[in-house]
Short mmCIF file of C-alpha atoms in Angstrom, two decimals:
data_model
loop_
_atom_site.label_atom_id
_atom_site.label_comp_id
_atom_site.label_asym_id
_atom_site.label_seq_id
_atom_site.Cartn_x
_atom_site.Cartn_y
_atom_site.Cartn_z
CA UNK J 139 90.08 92.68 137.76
CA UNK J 140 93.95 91.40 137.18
CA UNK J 141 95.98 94.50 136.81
CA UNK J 142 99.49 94.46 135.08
CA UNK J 143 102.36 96.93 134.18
CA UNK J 144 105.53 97.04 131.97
CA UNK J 145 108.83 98.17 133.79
CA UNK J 146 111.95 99.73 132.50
CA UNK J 147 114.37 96.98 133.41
CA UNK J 148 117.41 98.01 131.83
CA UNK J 149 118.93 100.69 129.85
CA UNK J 150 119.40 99.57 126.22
CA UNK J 151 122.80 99.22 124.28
CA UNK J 152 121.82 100.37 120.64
CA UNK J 153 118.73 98.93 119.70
CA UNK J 154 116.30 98.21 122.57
CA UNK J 155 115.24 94.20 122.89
CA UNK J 156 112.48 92.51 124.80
CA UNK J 157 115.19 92.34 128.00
CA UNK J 158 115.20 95.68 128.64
CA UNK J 159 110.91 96.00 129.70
CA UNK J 160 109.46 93.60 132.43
CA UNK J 161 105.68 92.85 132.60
CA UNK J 162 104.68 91.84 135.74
CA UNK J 163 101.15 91.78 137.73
CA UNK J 164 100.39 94.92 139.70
CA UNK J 165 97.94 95.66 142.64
CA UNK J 166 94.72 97.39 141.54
CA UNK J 167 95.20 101.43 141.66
CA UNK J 168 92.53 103.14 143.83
CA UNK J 169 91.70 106.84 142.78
CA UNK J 170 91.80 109.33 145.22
CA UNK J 171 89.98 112.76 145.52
CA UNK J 172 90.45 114.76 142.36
CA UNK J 173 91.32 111.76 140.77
CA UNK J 174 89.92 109.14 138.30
CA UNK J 175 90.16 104.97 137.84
CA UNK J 176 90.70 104.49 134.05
CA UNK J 177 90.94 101.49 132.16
CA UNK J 178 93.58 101.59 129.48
CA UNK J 179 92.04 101.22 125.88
CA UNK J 180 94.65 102.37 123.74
CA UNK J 181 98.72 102.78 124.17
CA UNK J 182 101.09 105.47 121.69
CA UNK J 183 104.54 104.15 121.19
CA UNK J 184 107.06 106.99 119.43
CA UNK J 185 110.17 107.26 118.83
CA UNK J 186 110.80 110.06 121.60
CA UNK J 187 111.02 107.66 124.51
CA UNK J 188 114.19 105.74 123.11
CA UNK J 189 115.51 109.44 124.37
CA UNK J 190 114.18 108.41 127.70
CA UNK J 191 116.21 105.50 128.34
CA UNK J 192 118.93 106.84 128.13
CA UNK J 193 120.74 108.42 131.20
CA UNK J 194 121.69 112.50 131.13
CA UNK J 195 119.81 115.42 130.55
CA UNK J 196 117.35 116.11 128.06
CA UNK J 197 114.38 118.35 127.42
CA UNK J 198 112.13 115.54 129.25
CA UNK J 199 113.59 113.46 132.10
CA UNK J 200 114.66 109.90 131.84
CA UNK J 201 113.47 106.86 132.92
CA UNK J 202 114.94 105.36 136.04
CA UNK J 203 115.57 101.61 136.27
CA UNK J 204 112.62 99.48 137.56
CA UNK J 205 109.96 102.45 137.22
CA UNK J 206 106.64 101.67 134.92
CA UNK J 207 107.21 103.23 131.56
CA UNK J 208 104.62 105.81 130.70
CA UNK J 209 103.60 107.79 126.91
CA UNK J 210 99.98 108.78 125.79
CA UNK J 211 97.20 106.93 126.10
CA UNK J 212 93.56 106.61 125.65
CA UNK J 213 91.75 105.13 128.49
CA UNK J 214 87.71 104.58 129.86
CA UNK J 215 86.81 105.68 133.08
CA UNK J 216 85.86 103.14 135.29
CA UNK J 217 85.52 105.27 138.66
CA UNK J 218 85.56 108.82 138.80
CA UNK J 219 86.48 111.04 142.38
CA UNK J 220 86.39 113.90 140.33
CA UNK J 221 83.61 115.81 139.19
CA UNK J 222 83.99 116.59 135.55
CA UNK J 223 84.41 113.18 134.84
CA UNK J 224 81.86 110.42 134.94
CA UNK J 225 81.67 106.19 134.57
CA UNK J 226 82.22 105.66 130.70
CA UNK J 227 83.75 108.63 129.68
CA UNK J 228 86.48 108.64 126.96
CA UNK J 229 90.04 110.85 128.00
CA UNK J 230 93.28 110.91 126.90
CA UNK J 231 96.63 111.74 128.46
CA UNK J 232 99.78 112.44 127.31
CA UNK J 233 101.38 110.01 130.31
CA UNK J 234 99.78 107.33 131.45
CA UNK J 235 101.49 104.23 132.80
CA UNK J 236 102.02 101.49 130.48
CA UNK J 237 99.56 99.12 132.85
CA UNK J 238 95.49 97.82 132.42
CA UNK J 239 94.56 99.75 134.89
CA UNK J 240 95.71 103.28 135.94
CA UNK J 241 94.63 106.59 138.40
CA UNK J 242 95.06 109.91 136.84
CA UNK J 243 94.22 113.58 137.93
CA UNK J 244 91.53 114.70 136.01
CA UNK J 245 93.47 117.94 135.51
CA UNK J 246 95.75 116.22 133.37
CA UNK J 247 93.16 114.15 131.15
CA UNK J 248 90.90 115.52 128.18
CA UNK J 249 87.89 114.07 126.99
CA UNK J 250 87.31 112.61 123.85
CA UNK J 251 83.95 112.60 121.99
CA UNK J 252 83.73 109.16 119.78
CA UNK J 253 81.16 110.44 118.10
CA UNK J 254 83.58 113.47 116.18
CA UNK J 255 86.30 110.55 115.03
CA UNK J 256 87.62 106.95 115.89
CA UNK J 257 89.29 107.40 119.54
CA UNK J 258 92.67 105.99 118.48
CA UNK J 259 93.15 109.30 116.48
CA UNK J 260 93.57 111.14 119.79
CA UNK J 261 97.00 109.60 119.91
CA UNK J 262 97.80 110.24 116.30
CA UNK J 263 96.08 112.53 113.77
CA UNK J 264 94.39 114.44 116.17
CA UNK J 265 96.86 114.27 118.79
CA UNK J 266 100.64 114.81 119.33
CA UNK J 267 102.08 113.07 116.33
CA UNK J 268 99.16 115.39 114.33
CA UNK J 269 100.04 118.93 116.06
CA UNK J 270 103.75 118.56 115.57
CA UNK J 271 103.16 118.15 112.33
CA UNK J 272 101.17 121.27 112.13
CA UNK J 273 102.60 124.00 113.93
CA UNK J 274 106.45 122.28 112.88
CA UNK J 275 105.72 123.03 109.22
CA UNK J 276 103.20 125.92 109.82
CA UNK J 277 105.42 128.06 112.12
CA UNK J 278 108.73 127.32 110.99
CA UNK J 279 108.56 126.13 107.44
CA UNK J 280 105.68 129.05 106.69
CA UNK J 281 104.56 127.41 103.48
CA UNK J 282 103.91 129.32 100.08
CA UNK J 283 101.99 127.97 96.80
CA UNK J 284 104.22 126.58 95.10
CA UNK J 285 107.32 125.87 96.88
CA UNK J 286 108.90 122.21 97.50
CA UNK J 287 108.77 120.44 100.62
CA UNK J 288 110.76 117.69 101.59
CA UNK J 289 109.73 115.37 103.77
CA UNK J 290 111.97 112.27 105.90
CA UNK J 291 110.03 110.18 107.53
CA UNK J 292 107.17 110.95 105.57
CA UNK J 293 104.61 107.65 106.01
CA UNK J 294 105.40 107.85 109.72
CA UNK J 295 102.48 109.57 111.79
CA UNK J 296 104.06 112.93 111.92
CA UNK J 297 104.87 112.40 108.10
CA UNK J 298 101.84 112.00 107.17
CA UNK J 299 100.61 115.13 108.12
CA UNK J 300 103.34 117.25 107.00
CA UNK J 301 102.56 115.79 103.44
CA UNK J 302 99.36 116.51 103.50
CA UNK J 303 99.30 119.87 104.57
CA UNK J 304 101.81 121.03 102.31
CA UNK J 305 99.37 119.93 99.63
CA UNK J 306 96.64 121.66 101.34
CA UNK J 307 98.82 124.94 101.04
CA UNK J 308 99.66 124.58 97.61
CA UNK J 309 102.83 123.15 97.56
CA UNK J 310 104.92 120.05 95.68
CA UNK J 311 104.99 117.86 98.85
CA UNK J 312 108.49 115.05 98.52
CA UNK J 313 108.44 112.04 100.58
CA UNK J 314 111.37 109.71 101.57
CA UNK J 315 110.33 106.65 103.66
CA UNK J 316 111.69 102.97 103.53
CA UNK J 317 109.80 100.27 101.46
CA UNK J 318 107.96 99.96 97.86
CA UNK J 319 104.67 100.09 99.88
CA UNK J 320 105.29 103.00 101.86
CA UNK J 321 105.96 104.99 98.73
CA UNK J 322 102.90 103.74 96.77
CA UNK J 323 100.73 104.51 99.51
CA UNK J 324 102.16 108.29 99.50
CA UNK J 325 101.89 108.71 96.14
CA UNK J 326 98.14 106.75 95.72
CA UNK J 327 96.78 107.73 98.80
CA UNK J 328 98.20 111.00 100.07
CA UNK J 329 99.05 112.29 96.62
CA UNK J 330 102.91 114.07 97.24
CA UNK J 331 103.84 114.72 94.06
CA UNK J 332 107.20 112.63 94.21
CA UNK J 333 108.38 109.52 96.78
CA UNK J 334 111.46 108.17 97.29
CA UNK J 335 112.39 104.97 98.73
CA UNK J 336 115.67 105.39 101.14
CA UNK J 337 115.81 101.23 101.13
CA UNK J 338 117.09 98.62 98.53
CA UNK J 339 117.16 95.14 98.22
CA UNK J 340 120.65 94.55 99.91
CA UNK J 341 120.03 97.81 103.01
CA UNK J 342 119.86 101.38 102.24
CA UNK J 343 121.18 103.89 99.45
CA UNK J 344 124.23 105.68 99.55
CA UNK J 345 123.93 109.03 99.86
CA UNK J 346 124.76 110.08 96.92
CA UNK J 347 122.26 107.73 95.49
CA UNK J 348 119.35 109.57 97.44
CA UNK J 349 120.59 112.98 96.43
CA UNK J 350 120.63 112.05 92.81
CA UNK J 351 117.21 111.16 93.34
CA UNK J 352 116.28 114.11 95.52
CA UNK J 353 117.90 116.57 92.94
CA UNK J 354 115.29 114.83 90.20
CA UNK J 355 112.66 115.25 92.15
CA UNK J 356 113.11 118.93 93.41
CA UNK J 357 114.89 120.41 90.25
CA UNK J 358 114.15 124.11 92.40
CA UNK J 359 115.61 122.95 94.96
CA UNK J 360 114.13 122.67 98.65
CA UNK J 361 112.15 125.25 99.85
CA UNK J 362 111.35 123.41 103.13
CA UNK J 363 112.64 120.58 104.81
CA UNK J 364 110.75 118.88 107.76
CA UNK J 365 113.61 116.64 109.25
CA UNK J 366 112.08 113.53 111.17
CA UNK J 367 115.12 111.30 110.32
CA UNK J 368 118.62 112.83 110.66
CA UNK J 369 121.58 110.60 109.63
CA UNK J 370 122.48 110.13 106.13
CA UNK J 371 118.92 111.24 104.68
CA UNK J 372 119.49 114.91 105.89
CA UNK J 373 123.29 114.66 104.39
CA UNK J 374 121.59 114.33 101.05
CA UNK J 375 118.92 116.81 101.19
CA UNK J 376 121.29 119.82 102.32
CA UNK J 377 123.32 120.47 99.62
CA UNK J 378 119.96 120.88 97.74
CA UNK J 379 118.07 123.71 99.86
CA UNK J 380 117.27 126.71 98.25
CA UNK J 381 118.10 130.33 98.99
CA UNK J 382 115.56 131.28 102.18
CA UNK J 383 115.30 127.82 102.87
CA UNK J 384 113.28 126.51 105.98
CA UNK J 385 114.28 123.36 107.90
CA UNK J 386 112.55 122.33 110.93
CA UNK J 387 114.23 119.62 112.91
CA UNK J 388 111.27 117.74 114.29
CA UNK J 389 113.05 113.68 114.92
CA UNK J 390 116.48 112.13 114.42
CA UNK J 391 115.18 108.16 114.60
CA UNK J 392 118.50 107.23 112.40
CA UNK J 393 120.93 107.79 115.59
CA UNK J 394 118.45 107.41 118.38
CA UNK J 395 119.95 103.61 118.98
CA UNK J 396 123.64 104.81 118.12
CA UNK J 397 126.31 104.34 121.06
CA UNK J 398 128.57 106.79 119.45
CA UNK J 399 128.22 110.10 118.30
CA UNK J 400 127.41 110.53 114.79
CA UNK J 401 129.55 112.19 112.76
CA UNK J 402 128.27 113.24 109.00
CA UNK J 403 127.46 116.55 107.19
CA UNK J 404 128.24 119.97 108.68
CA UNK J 405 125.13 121.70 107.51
CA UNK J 406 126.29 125.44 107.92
CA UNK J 407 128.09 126.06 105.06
CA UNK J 408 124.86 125.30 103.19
CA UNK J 409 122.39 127.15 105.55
CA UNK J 410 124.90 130.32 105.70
CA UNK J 411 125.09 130.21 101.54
CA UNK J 412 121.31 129.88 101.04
CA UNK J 413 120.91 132.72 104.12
CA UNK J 414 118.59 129.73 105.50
CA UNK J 415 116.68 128.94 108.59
CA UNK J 416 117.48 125.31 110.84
CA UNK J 417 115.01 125.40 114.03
CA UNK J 418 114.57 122.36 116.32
CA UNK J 419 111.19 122.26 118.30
CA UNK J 420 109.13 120.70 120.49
CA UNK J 421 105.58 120.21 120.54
CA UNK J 422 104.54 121.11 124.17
CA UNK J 423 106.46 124.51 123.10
CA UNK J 424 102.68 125.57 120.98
CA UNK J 425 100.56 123.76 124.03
CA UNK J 426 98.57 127.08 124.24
CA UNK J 427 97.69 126.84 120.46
CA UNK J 428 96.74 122.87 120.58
CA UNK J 429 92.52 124.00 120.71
CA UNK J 430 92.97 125.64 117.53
CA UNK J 431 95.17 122.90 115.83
CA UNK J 432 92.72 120.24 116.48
CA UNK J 433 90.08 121.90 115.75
CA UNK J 434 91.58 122.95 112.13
CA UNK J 435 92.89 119.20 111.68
CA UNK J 436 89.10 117.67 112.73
CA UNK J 437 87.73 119.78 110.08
CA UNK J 438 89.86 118.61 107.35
CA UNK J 439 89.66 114.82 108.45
CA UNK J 440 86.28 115.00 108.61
CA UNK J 441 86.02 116.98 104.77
CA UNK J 442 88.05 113.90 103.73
CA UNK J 443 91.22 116.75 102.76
CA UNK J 444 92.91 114.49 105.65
CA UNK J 445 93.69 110.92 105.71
CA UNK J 446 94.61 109.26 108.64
CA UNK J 447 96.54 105.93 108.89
CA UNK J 448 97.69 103.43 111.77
CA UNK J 449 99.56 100.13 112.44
CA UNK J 450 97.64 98.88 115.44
CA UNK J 451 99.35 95.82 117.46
CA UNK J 452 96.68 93.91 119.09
CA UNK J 453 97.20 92.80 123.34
CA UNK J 454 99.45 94.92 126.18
CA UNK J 455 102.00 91.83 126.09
CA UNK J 456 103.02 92.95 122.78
CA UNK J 457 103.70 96.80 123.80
CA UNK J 458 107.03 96.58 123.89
CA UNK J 459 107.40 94.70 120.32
CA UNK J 460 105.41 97.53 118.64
CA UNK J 461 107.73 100.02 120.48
CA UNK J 462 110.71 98.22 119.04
CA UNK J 463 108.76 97.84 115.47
CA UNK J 464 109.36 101.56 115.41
CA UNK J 465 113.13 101.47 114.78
CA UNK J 466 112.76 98.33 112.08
CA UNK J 467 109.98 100.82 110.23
CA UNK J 468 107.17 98.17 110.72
CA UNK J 469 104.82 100.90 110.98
CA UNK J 470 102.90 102.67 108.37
CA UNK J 471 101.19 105.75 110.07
CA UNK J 472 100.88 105.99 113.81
CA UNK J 473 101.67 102.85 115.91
CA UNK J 474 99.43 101.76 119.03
CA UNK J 475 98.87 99.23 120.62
CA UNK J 476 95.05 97.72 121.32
CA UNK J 477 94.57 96.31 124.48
#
């Protein structure tokens, strides 16, 4: 067995390339007591690790030059020295190296039953992506029947959800994403009751141009806006939030590759007006709750009130290209990589 591992080479100026991550071989890992040998099966890429690769402080370290790069992952274990885990069992981790072949404790690894749903959905629906959406719209955007949510970002994996669950609560679920078949597949598919297409044939619509379109769409106004994007989508969806509006901040993937600050809407004349609520979050904040959120999320998927959708990149060679496919929107659902 050939092990190999991808290395943070160098820190990225705006958009990360194929220069900054080095693949290399790497000597075979060799678990140790309390620990397991797992082979790596699946890989997540997100969005969050661009934050990573950058240098200062952030609510998750960053990378350091020349270390392997490490996210979720699904993995089979090959060897265990541990003794809830056997040969052939199915885990996932929230970091794992970005190599073939890994050790992990099993304290940090949870099993997966392939029997209950495909194992890839441990890294999307049913996994991180999946439970922020859930507790980010459940907790801080408290749905009612019948209000509006707006959605950016909304045929990415954490989209997804948020769509659908604000359909499961009774409300009129809005999606903005980029591309004619991103919009088609969450109105056919996932059934929001408007979609909006942020791109045009020449780049992207003014803002003014999506808050025409926005203001069509939601003629009560936004009851709830679940913010994966930032940038100029958010500038058009504030002016539009209604009185007791709830906006979680979940994702800001429009600046993540900016050198330079940002500078755009002030949103607190709207949120002070509309006596509204802004809250950022992060998921590992509702780690105690995760049991029940899967569980809830398993039930609908399997009573077919869930869909689940991925863009799966086939080989480990090609992890950092679907990393970098985030940021170009090449991804329709959760993107992993196969190995």
């Amino acid at each position: 067995m050939q092990n190999k591992e991808i290395r943070f080479a160098s820190r990225p100026s705006g958009m990360p390339t194929l220069e900054n991550f080095l693949i290399q071989d790497a000597a075979m890992p060799q678990p140790q007591e309390g620990e397991v040998l797992l082979r790596t099966r699946y890989i997540s890429v997100d969005p969050y690790l661009r934050g990573r690769m950058r240098e200062g402080k952030s609510y998750i370290a960053p990378f350091e030059v020349g270390q392997v790069i490490v996210s979720g992952a699904v993995g089979e274990v090959l060897e265990s020295k541990d003794p809830g885990f056997k040969a052939g069992d199915t885990v996932v981790s929230g970091a794992l190296p970005w190599s073939l072949y890994a050790t992990a404790k099993g304290a940090t690894l949870q099993k997966i039953n392939p029997s209950l749903a495909p194992v890839s959905t441990a890294l999307g629906v049913l996994g991180m992506p999946g439970l922020t959406g859930y507790f980010g719209l459940l907790d801080i955007g408290q749905p009612k029947p019948g209000e509006t949510v707006v959605v950016s970002g909304a045929a990415g994996a954490v989209g997804m959800v948020v769509c659908q669950i604000a359909k499961l609560k009774g409300c009129r679920a809005v999606g903005i994403a980029g591309g004619e078949d991103k919009t088609a597949y969450l109105l056919n598919e996932l059934g929001v009751d408007a979609a909006i297409n942020y791109k045009t044939a020449e780049g992207y619509k003014s803002v003014n141009e999506l808050r025409k379109e926005l203001s069509a769409a939601c003629p009560k106004g936004v009851d709830i806006y679940f913010d994966n994007v930032g940038g100029d989508i958010s500038d058009a969806v504030m002016p539009l939030i209604a009185p007791g509006a709830r906006i979680a901040i979940c994702g800001q993937i429009s600046v993540y590759n900016l050198e330079q600050a940002d500078v755009g809407l002030r949103p607190q004349p709207y949120l002070l007006v509309n006596s509204a609520l802004m809250k950022g979050f992060i998921i590992t904040q509702y780690m105690s709750q995760f049991g029940k959120g899967i569980a809830e999320m398993a039930q609908w998927l399997a009573e077919g009130k869930l869909k689940n959708a991925e863009t799966v990149v086939e080989g480990f060679e090609n992890t950092p290209l679907a990393f970098i496919g985030l940021f170009k929107g090449e991804n329709l659902g959760k993107q992993i990589v196969k190995i």
